[in-house]
PDB file of C-alpha atoms and ligand atoms in Angstrom:
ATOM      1  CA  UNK S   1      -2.931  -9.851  17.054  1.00 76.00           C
ATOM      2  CA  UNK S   2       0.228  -8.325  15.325  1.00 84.00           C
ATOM      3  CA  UNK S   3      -0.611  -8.956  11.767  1.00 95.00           C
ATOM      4  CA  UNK S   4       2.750  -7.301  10.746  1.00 97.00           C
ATOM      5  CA  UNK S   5       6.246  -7.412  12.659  1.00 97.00           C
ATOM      6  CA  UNK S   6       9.499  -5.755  11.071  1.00 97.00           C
ATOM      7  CA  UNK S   7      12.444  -6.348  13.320  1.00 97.00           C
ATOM      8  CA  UNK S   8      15.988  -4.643  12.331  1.00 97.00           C
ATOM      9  CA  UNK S   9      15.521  -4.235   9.184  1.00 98.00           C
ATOM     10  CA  UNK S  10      18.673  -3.109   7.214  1.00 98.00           C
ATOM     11  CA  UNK S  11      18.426  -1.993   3.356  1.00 98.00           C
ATOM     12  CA  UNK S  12      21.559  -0.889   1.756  1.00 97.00           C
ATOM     13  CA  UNK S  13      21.256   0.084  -2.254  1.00 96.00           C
ATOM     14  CA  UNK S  14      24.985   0.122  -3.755  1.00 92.00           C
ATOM     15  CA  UNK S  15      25.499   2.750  -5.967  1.00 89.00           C
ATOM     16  CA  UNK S  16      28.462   3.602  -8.638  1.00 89.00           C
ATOM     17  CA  UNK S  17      29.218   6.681  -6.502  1.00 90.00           C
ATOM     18  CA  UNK S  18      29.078   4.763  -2.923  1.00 92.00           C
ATOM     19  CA  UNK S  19      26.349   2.555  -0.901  1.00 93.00           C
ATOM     20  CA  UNK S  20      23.908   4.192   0.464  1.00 93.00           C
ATOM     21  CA  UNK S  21      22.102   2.850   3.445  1.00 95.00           C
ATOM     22  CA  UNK S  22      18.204   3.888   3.475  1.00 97.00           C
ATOM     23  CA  UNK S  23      16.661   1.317   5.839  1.00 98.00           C
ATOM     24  CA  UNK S  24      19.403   1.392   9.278  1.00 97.00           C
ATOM     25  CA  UNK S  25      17.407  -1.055  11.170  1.00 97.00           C
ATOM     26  CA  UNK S  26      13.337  -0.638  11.265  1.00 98.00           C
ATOM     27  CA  UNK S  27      11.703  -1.828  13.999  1.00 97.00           C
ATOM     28  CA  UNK S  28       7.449  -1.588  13.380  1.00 97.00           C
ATOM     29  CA  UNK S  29       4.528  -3.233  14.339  1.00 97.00           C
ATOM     30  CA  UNK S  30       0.917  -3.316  13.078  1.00 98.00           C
ATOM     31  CA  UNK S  31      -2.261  -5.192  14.678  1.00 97.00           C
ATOM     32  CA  UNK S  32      -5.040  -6.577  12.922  1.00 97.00           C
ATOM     33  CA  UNK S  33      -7.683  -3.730  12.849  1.00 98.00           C
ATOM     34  CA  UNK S  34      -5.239  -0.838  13.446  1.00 98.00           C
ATOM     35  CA  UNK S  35      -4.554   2.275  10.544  1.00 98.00           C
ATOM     36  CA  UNK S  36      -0.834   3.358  10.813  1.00 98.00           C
ATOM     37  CA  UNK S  37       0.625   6.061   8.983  1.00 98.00           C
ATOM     38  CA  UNK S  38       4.045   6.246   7.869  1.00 98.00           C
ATOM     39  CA  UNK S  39       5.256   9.538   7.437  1.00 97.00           C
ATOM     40  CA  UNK S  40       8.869  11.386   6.600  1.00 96.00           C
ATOM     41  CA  UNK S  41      10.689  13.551   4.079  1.00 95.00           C
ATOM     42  CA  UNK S  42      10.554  12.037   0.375  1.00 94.00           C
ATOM     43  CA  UNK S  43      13.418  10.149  -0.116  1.00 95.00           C
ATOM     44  CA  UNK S  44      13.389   9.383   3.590  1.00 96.00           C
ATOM     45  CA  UNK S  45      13.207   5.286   2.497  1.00 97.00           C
ATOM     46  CA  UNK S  46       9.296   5.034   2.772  1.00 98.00           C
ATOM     47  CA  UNK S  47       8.654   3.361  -0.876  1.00 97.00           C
ATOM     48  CA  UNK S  48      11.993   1.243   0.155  1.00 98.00           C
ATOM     49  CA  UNK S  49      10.266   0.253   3.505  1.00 98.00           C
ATOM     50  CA  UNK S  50       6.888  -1.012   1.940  1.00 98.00           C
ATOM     51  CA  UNK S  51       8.599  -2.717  -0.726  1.00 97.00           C
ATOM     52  CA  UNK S  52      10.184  -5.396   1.983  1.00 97.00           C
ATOM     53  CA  UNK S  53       7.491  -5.451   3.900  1.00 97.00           C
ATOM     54  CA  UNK S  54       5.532  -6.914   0.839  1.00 96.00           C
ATOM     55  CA  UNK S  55       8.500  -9.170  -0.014  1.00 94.00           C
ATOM     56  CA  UNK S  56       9.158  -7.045  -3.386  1.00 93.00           C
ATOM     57  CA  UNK S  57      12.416  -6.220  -2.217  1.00 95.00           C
ATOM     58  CA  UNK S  58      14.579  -8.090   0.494  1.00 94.00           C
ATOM     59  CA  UNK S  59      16.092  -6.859   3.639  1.00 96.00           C
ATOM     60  CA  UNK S  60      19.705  -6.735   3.796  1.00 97.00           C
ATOM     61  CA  UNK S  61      19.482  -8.184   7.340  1.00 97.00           C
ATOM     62  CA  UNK S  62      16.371  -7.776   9.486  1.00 97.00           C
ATOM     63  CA  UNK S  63      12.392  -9.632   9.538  1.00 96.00           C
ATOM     64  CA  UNK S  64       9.651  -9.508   7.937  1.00 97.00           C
ATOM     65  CA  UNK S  65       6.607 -11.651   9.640  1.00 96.00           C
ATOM     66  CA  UNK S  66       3.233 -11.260   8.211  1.00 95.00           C
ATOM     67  CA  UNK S  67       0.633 -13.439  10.394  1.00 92.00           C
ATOM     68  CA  UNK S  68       3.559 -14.509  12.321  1.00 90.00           C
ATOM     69  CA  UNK S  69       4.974 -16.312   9.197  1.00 90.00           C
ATOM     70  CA  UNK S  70       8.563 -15.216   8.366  1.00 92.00           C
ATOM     71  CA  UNK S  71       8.468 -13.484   4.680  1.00 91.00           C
ATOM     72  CA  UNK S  72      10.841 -14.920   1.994  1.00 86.00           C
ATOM     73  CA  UNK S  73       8.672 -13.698  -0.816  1.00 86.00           C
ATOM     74  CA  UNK S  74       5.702 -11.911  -1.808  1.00 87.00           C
ATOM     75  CA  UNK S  75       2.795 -13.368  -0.319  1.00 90.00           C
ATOM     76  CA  UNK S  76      -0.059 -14.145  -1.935  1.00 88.00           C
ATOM     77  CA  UNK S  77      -2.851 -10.925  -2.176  1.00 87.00           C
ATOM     78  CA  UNK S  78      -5.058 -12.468   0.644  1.00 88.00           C
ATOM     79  CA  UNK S  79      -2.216 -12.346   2.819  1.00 92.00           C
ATOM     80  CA  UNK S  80      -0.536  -8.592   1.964  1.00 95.00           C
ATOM     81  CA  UNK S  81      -1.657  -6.616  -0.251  1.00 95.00           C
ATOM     82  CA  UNK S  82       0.578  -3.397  -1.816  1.00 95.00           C
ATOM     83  CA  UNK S  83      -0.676  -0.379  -3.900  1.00 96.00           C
ATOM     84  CA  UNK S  84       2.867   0.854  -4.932  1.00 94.00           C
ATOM     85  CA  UNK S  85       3.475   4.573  -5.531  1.00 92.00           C
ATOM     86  CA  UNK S  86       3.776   3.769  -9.458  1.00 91.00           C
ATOM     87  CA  UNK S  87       0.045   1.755  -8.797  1.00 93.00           C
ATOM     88  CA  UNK S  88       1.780  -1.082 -10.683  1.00 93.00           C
ATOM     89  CA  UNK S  89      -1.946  -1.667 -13.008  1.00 97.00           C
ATOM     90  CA  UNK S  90      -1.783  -4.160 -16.103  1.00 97.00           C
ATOM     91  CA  UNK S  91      -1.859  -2.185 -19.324  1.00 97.00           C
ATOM     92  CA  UNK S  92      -3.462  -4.652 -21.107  1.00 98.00           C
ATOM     93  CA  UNK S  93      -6.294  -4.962 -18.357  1.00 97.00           C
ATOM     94  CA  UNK S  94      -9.529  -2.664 -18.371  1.00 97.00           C
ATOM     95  CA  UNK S  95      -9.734  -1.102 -14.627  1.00 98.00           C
ATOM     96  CA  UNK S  96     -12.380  -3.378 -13.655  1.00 97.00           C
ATOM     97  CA  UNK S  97     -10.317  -6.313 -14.842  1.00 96.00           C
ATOM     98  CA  UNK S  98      -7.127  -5.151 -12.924  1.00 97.00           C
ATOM     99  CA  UNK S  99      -9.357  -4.478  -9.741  1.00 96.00           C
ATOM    100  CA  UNK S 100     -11.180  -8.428 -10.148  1.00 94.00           C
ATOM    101  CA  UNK S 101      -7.520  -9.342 -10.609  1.00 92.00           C
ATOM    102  CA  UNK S 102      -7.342 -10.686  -7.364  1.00 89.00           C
ATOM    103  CA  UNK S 103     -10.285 -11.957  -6.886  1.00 88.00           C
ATOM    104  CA  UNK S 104      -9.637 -13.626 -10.451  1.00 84.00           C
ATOM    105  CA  UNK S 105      -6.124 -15.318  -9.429  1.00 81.00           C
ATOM    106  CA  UNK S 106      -8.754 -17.173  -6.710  1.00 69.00           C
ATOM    107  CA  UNK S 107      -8.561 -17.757  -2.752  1.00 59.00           C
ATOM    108  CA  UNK S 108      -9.293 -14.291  -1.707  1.00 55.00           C
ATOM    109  CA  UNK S 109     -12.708 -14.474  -0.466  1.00 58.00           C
ATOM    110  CA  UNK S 110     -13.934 -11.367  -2.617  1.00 62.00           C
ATOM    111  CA  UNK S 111     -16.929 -11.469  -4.760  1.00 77.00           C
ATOM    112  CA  UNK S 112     -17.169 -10.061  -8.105  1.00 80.00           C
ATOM    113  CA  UNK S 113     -20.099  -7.533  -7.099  1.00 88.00           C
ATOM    114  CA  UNK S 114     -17.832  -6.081  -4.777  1.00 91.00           C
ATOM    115  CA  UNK S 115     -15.630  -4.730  -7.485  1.00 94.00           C
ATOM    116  CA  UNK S 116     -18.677  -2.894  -8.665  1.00 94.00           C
ATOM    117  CA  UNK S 117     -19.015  -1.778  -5.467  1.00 96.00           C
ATOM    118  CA  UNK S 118     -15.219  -0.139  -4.848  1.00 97.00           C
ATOM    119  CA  UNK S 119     -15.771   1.406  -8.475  1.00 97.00           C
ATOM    120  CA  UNK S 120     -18.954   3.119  -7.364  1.00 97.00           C
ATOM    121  CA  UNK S 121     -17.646   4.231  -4.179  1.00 97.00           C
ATOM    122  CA  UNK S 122     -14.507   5.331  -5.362  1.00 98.00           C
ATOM    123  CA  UNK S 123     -16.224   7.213  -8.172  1.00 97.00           C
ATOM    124  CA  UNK S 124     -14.906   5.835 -11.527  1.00 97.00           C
ATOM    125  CA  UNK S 125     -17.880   3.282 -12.141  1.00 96.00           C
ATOM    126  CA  UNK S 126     -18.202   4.577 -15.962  1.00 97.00           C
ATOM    127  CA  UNK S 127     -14.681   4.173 -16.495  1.00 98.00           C
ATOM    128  CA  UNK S 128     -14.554   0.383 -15.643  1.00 97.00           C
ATOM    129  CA  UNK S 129     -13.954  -0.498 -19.195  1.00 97.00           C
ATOM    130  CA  UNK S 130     -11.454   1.687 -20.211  1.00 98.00           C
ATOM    131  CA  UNK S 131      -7.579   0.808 -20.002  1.00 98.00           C
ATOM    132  CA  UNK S 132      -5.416   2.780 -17.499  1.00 98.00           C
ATOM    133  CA  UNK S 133      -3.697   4.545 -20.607  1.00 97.00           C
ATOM    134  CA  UNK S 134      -7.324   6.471 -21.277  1.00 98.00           C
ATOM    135  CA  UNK S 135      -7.765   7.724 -17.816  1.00 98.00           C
ATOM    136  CA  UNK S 136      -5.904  10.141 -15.522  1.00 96.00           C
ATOM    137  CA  UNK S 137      -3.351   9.648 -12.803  1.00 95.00           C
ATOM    138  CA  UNK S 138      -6.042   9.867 -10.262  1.00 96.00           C
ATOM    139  CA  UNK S 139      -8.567   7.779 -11.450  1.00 97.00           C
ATOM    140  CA  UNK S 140      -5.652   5.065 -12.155  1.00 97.00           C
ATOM    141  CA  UNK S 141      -4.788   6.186  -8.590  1.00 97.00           C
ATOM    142  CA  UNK S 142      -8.377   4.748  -7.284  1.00 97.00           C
ATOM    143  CA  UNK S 143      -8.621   1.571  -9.246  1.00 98.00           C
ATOM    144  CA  UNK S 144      -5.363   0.325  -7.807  1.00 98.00           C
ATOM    145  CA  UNK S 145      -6.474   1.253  -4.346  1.00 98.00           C
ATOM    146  CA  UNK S 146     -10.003  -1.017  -4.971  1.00 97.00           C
ATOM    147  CA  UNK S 147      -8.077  -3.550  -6.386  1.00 96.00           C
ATOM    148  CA  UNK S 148      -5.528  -3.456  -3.183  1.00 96.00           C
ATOM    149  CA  UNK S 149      -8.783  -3.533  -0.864  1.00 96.00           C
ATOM    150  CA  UNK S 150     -11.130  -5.904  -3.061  1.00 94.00           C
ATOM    151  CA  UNK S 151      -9.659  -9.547  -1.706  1.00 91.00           C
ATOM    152  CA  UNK S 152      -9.943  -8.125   1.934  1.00 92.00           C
ATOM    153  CA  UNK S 153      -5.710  -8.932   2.779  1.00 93.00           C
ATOM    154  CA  UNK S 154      -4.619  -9.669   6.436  1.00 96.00           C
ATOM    155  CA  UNK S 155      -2.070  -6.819   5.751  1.00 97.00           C
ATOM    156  CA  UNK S 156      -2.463  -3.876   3.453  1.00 98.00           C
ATOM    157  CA  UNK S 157       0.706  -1.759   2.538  1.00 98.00           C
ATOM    158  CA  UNK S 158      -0.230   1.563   0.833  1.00 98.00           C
ATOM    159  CA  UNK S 159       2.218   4.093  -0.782  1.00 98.00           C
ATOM    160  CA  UNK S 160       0.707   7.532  -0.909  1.00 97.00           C
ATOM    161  CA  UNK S 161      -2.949   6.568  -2.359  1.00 97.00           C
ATOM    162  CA  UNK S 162      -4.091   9.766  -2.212  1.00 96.00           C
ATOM    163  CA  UNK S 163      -0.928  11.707  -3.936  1.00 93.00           C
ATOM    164  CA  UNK S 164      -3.021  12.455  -7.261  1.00 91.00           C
ATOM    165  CA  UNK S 165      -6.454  12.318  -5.944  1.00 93.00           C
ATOM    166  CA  UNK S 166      -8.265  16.282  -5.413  1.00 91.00           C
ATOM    167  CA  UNK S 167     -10.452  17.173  -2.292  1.00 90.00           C
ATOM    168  CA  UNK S 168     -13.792  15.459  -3.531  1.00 92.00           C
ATOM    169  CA  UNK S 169     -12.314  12.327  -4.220  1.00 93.00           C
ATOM    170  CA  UNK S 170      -9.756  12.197  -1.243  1.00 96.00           C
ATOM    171  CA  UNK S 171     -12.630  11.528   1.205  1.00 96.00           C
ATOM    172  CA  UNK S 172     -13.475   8.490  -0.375  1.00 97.00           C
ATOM    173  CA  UNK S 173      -9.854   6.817  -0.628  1.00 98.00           C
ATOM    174  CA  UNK S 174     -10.006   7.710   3.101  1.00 98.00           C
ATOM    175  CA  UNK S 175     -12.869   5.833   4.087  1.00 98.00           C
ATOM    176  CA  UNK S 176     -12.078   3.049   1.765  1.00 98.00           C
ATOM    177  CA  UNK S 177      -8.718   2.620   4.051  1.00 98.00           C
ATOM    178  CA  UNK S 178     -10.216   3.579   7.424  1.00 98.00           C
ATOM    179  CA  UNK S 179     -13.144   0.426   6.513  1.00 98.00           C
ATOM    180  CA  UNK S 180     -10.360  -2.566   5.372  1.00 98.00           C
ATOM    181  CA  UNK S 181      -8.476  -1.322   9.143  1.00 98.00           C
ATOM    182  CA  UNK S 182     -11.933  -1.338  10.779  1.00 98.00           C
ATOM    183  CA  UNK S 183     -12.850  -5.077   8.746  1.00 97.00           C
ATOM    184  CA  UNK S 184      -9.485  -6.302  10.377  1.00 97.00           C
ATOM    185  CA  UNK S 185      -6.394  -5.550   7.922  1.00 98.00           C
ATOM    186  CA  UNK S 186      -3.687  -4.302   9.465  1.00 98.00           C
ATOM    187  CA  UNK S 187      -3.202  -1.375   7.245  1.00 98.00           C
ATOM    188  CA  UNK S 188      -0.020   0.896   6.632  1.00 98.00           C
ATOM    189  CA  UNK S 189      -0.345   4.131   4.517  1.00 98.00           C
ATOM    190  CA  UNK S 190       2.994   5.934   3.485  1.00 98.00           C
ATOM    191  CA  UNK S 191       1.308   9.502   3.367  1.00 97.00           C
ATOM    192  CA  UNK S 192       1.897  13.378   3.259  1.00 94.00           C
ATOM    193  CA  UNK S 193      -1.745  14.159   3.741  1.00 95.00           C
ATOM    194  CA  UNK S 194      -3.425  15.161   6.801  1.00 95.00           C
ATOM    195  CA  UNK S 195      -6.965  13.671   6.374  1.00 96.00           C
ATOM    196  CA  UNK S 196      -5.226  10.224   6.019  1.00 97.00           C
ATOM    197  CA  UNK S 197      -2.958  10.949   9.229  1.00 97.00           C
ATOM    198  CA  UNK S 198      -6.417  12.380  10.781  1.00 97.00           C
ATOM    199  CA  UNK S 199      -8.314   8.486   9.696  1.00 98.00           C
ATOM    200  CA  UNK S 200      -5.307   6.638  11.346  1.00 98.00           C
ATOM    201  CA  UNK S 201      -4.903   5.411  14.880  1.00 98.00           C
ATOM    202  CA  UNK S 202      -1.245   6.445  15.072  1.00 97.00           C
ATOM    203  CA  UNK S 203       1.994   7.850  12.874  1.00 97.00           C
ATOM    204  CA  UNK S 204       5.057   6.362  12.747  1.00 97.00           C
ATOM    205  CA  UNK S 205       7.697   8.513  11.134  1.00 97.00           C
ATOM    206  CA  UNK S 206      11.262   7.450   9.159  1.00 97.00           C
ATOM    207  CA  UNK S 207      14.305   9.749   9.478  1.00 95.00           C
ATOM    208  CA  UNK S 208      17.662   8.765   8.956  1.00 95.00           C
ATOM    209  CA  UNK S 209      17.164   5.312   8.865  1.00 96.00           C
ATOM    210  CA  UNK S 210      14.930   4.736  11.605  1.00 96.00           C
ATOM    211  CA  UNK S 211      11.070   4.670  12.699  1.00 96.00           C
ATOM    212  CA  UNK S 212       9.946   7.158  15.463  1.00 89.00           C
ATOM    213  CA  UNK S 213       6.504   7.641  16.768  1.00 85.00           C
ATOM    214  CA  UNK S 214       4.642  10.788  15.661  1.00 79.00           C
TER     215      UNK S 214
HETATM  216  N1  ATP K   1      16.342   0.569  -6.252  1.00 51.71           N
HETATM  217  C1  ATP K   1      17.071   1.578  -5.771  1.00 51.71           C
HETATM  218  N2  ATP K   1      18.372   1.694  -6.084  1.00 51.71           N
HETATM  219  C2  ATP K   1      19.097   2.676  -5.567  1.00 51.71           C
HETATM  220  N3  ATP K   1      18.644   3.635  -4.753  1.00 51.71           N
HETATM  221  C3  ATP K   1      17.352   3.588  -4.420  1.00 51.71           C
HETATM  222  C4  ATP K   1      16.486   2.564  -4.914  1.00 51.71           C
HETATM  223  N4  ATP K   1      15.252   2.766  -4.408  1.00 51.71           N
HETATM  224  C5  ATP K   1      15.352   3.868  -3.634  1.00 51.71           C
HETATM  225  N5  ATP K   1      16.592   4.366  -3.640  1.00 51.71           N
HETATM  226  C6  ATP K   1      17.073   5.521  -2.851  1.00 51.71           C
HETATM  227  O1  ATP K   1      16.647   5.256  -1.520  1.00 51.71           O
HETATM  228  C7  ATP K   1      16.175   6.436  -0.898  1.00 51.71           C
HETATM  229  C8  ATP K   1      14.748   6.232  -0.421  1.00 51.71           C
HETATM  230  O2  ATP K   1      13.877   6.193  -1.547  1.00 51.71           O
HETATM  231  P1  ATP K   1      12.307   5.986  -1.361  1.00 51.71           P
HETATM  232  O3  ATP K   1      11.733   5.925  -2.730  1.00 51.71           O
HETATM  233  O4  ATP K   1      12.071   4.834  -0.475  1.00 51.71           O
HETATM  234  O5  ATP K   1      11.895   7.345  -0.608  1.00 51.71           O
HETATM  235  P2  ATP K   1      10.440   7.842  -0.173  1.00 51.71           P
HETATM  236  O6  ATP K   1      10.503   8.155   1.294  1.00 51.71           O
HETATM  237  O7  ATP K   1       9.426   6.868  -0.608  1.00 51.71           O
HETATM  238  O8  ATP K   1      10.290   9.203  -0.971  1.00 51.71           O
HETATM  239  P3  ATP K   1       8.969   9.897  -1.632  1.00 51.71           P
HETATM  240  O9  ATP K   1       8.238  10.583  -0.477  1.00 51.71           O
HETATM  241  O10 ATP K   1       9.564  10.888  -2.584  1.00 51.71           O
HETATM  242  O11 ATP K   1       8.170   8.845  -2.300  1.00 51.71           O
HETATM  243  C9  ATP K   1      16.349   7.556  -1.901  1.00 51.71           C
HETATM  244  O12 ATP K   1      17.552   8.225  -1.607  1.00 51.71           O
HETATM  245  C10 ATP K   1      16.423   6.824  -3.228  1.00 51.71           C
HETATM  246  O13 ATP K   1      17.210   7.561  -4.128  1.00 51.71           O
HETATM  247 MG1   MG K   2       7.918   6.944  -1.932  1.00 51.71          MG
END
């Protein structure tokens, strides 16, 4: 089943100096169960791509259809889930609160114990109490990938989750990803890394406006 459909989707952003057209009609598809990566030079339109897809940002013309449902804004997380590039955690929020966030706003099927789980696995379990402001990049990094994962969405949009994490805790991001494709999601990872691209099924890449296969 094609959990996620993008069809000519256009994204202009208007600048003082000029518009300039990132997004010059995306075509993409991704099936429940399958890992695609999205690859292409930085400030190729990648962030600008997930953003729509998760119905932060809108198309300028174009669709969006998550479960065959047109998108006119963001979806609840059981539905599509995005860990943005800035992780996007709640200050205010320890990192085990911000990754039972989901499962705290209600209707996504996760458990509580499973947030214990993601910590452990991901390797920040002592650090669930602290707040994002007393941890590094990374670990902030890993707590906004378990709470993308923890509610188990249909569609999981993932902007470079492994940017600040080092070779012993890469694996693990990995095989967090590689399990939500293989428990159904239909997961798309915006990534320069090469274990990621080596986890996924297939690569799409974005140049110049456009998707291409890898
Ligand atoms: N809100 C915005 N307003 C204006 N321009 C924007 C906005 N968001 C992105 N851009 C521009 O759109 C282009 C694509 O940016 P985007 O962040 O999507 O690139 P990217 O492929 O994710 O890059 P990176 O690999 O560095 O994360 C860039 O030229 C950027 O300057
Ligand atoms: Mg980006």
């Amino acid at each position: 089943m094609t959990a996620l459909r993008a069809v000519g989707v256009r994204r202009t952003f208007r600048h003082a100096a000029g518009p300039v057209p990132v997004l010059r009609g995306v075509d993409l598809e991704v099936a429940a169960g399958e890992l695609v990566t999205l690859s292409g030079p930085s400030g190729s339109g990648k962030s600008a791509l997930l953003a729509v897809l998760a119905g932060f940002d809108r198309a300028d013309s174009g669709t969006v259809e998550l479960g065959g449902e047109v998108l006119t804004s963001p979806p609840p997380w059981k539905v599509c889930a995005l860990l943005p590039q800035a992780l996007g955690l709640a200050g205010e929020l320890t990192l085990a609160e911000n990754v039972a966030l989901p499962i705290r706003l209600g209707r996504t099927g996760g458990s509580l114990t499973r947030v214990t789980g993601l910590l452990e696995e991901l390797g920040i379990a002592e650090l669930g109490d602290r707040y994002p402001a007393e941890v590094s990049f990374g670990q902030q990094q890993r707590a906004a990938l378990a709470r993308a994962v923890v509610g188990s969405p249909a569609v999981l949009l993932a902007d470079e989750p492994t940017a600040h994490l080092d070779a012993q805790s890469a694996p693990a991001a990995v095989r967090v990803l590689r399990r939500a494709a293989d428990e159904g999601a239909a997961v798309l990872v915006a990534t320069h890394h090469d274990q990621v691209h080596r986890a996924a099924d297939r690569t799409v890449v974005l140049a110049g406006g456009r998707l291409s296969v890898d």
